[in-house]
Coordinates of C-alpha atoms in Angstrom, one line a residue:
M18 CA 4.8 16.2 -24.4
G19 CA 1.1 15.6 -23.8
G20 CA 1.9 12.4 -21.8
E21 CA 4.3 14.3 -19.6
T22 CA 1.7 17.0 -18.9
K23 CA -0.9 14.4 -18.0
E24 CA 1.5 12.8 -15.6
R25 CA 2.4 16.2 -14.0
I26 CA -1.3 16.8 -13.6
L27 CA -1.8 13.5 -11.8
E28 CA 1.1 14.1 -9.4
T29 CA 0.0 17.7 -8.7
A30 CA -3.6 16.7 -8.2
L31 CA -2.7 13.9 -5.8
E32 CA -0.5 16.3 -3.8
L33 CA -3.5 18.5 -3.3
F34 CA -5.8 15.6 -2.6
A35 CA -3.3 14.5 0.2
Q36 CA -3.3 18.0 1.7
S37 CA -6.9 19.1 1.4
G38 CA -8.7 15.9 0.5
Y39 CA -10.3 14.7 -2.7
L40 CA -13.6 16.4 -1.9
G41 CA -11.9 19.6 -0.7
T42 CA -9.9 20.1 -4.0
S43 CA -11.4 21.6 -7.1
M44 CA -10.3 21.5 -10.7
S45 CA -9.6 25.2 -10.3
D46 CA -7.2 24.4 -7.4
I47 CA -5.4 21.9 -9.5
A48 CA -5.1 24.3 -12.4
A49 CA -3.9 27.1 -10.1
R50 CA -1.2 24.9 -8.6
L51 CA 0.0 23.9 -12.1
G52 CA -0.1 27.5 -13.3
I53 CA -2.5 26.8 -16.2
T54 CA -6.0 27.7 -17.0
K55 CA -8.9 25.5 -16.1
A56 CA -9.8 25.2 -19.8
A57 CA -6.3 23.8 -20.4
L58 CA -6.7 21.3 -17.6
Y59 CA -10.0 20.1 -19.1
K60 CA -8.2 19.3 -22.4
H61 CA -6.3 16.6 -20.6
Y62 CA -8.9 15.3 -18.1
A63 CA -12.7 15.6 -18.1
G64 CA -12.8 16.1 -14.4
K65 CA -11.6 15.0 -10.9
Q66 CA -13.2 11.6 -11.3
E67 CA -11.1 10.8 -14.4
I68 CA -8.0 12.0 -12.6
L69 CA -8.8 9.8 -9.6
D70 CA -9.5 6.8 -11.9
R71 CA -6.1 7.3 -13.5
I72 CA -4.4 7.6 -10.1
V73 CA -5.9 4.3 -9.0
Q74 CA -4.8 2.7 -12.2
R75 CA -1.3 3.9 -11.6
M76 CA -1.3 2.5 -8.1
N77 CA -2.4 -0.9 -9.5
E78 CA 0.4 -0.8 -12.0
L79 CA 3.0 0.1 -9.3
D80 CA 1.7 -2.8 -7.1
A81 CA 2.1 -5.3 -10.0
A82 CA 5.5 -4.1 -10.9
R83 CA 6.7 -4.3 -7.3
A84 CA 5.5 -7.8 -6.9
A85 CA 7.2 -8.9 -10.1
A86 CA 10.4 -7.2 -9.2
Y87 CA 10.6 -9.2 -5.9
E88 CA 9.3 -12.4 -7.5
M89 CA 6.3 -12.4 -5.2
P90 CA 3.0 -13.7 -6.4
G91 CA 0.2 -11.2 -6.8
A92 CA -2.3 -13.7 -5.4
A93 CA -2.5 -16.6 -2.9
P94 CA -3.1 -19.8 -4.9
E95 CA -3.0 -23.3 -3.6
G96 CA 0.5 -24.0 -2.2
F97 CA 1.5 -20.4 -2.0
A98 CA 2.0 -20.6 1.8
Q99 CA 4.7 -23.2 1.3
A100 CA 6.3 -21.1 -1.4
Y101 CA 6.2 -18.1 0.8
L102 CA 7.9 -19.9 3.7
N103 CA 10.6 -21.3 1.3
T104 CA 11.4 -17.8 0.0
P105 CA 14.7 -16.7 1.3
L106 CA 14.4 -14.5 4.4
D107 CA 16.4 -11.7 2.8
R108 CA 13.8 -11.6 -0.1
I109 CA 10.9 -11.6 2.3
R110 CA 12.5 -8.8 4.3
A111 CA 13.4 -6.8 1.2
Y112 CA 9.9 -7.1 -0.2
S113 CA 8.2 -6.2 3.0
T114 CA 10.5 -3.2 3.4
A115 CA 9.8 -2.2 -0.2
Q116 CA 6.1 -2.3 0.6
F117 CA 6.6 0.0 3.6
D118 CA 8.8 2.3 1.5
H119 CA 6.1 2.3 -1.1
W120 CA 3.5 3.7 1.3
T121 CA 5.8 6.1 3.1
R122 CA 8.8 7.3 1.1
E123 CA 7.6 7.2 -2.5
P124 CA 5.7 10.5 -3.0
F125 CA 3.0 9.3 -5.3
S126 CA 2.1 6.3 -3.1
A127 CA 2.5 8.1 0.1
N128 CA 0.1 10.9 -1.1
F129 CA -2.4 8.2 -2.2
R130 CA -2.3 6.8 1.3
K131 CA -2.7 10.2 2.9
M132 CA -5.6 11.0 0.6
L133 CA -7.4 7.8 1.5
T134 CA -6.8 8.3 5.2
L135 CA -8.4 11.8 5.0
E136 CA -11.4 10.7 2.9
Q137 CA -12.2 7.3 4.3
Y138 CA -15.1 8.7 6.4
R139 CA -16.4 11.1 3.8
D140 CA -16.6 9.3 0.5
A141 CA -17.9 5.7 0.0
R142 CA -15.6 4.9 -2.9
L143 CA -12.5 6.2 -1.2
A144 CA -13.5 4.3 1.9
Q145 CA -13.6 1.1 -0.2
L146 CA -10.2 2.0 -1.7
Y147 CA -8.8 2.6 1.8
Q148 CA -10.0 -0.8 2.9
E149 CA -8.7 -2.6 -0.2
N150 CA -5.3 -1.0 -0.1
L151 CA -4.5 -0.3 3.6
A152 CA -6.8 -2.2 5.9
S153 CA -9.0 -5.3 5.3
G154 CA -7.4 -6.0 1.9
P155 CA -3.8 -6.6 3.1
V156 CA -5.1 -8.5 6.2
K157 CA -7.3 -10.9 4.0
Y158 CA -4.4 -11.4 1.7
M159 CA -2.0 -12.4 4.5
A160 CA -4.7 -14.6 6.1
A161 CA -5.1 -16.5 2.8
I162 CA -1.3 -17.0 2.8
F163 CA -1.3 -18.4 6.3
R164 CA -4.4 -20.5 6.1
P165 CA -2.8 -23.7 4.9
L166 CA -0.5 -23.6 7.9
T167 CA -3.3 -23.4 10.5
D168 CA -6.3 -25.4 11.7
S169 CA -8.9 -22.6 11.3
D170 CA -9.8 -19.4 9.5
E171 CA -9.7 -17.6 12.8
T172 CA -6.1 -18.6 13.5
A173 CA -5.0 -17.6 10.0
M174 CA -6.7 -14.2 10.5
Q175 CA -4.9 -13.8 13.8
L176 CA -1.6 -14.5 12.2
A177 CA -2.4 -11.9 9.5
L178 CA -3.3 -9.3 12.2
D179 CA -0.1 -10.1 14.1
F180 CA 2.0 -9.6 11.0
Y181 CA 0.3 -6.6 9.4
G182 CA -0.9 -4.7 12.5
P183 CA 2.5 -3.4 13.5
M184 CA 3.3 -2.5 9.9
Y185 CA 0.1 -0.5 9.6
L186 CA 0.8 1.3 12.9
L187 CA 4.3 2.2 11.7
Y188 CA 2.9 4.2 8.8
S189 CA 1.6 6.7 11.4
V190 CA 4.7 6.4 13.4
Y191 CA 6.7 7.3 10.3
D192 CA 4.5 10.3 9.4
G193 CA 5.0 11.8 12.9
A194 CA 8.6 10.8 13.6
A195 CA 11.2 13.6 13.9
D196 CA 13.8 11.0 12.7
Q197 CA 12.0 9.0 10.1
S198 CA 15.1 6.9 9.4
A199 CA 14.7 5.4 12.9
V200 CA 11.5 3.6 11.8
A201 CA 13.1 1.2 9.3
P202 CA 14.9 -0.8 12.1
M203 CA 11.6 -1.2 13.9
L204 CA 10.1 -2.6 10.8
E205 CA 13.0 -5.0 10.1
A206 CA 13.0 -6.2 13.7
H207 CA 9.2 -6.9 13.6
I208 CA 9.5 -8.8 10.3
D209 CA 12.5 -10.9 11.5
R210 CA 10.8 -11.8 14.8
F211 CA 7.5 -12.8 13.1
I212 CA 9.1 -14.9 10.4
A213 CA 11.3 -16.7 12.9
K214 CA 8.3 -17.5 15.1
L215 CA 6.2 -18.6 12.1
E216 CA 8.9 -20.8 10.7
G217 CA 9.6 -22.3 14.1
E218 CA 5.9 -23.2 14.5
Y219 CA 5.6 -24.5 11.0
R220 CA 8.6 -26.8 11.4
K221 CA 7.1 -28.2 14.6
K222 CA 3.9 -29.1 12.8
D223 CA 5.8 -30.6 9.9
E224 CA 8.0 -32.8 12.0

């Protein structure tokens, strides 16, 4: 029962963080939304910082579980670029779509993204989390994947930007779309075009 209450607190707190920002939400606000006293809330968490730490931990757990479910490495070791290209197209599409769904359709992850977007200019730690999860982190990860296929770090980075940039933009498109289901075909078309182009160029270099 205690575990269920702690999870409900996390989800409720994150909903409020996504609406009003982490800095704009108090423990009193969280307790009021939950319909409990602030004293009862403090029995489960010492404060907002502990709640935030647990939210970040949960996000890391979700990331690891998703990579494992789609048999995608969580890092970019030597030879990973070749393995990435040899992964069936359907799996790459499915994993990339799952990543997009993770940040848009899954309430916990979507609220985490919205919280970071709100707070990236107001709190140094949240700005760092924003970069790691939604901006420079994904770009650096993709650049490391593409580096063995290119002749320079600059080209690898450009490939990473070409791949991730439209996906990043589509998060905002999804948030503002009257018909959010129309965004998925845009994402799939982008992924298919990019992979076809990359594989074509890679085969030319390999011939």
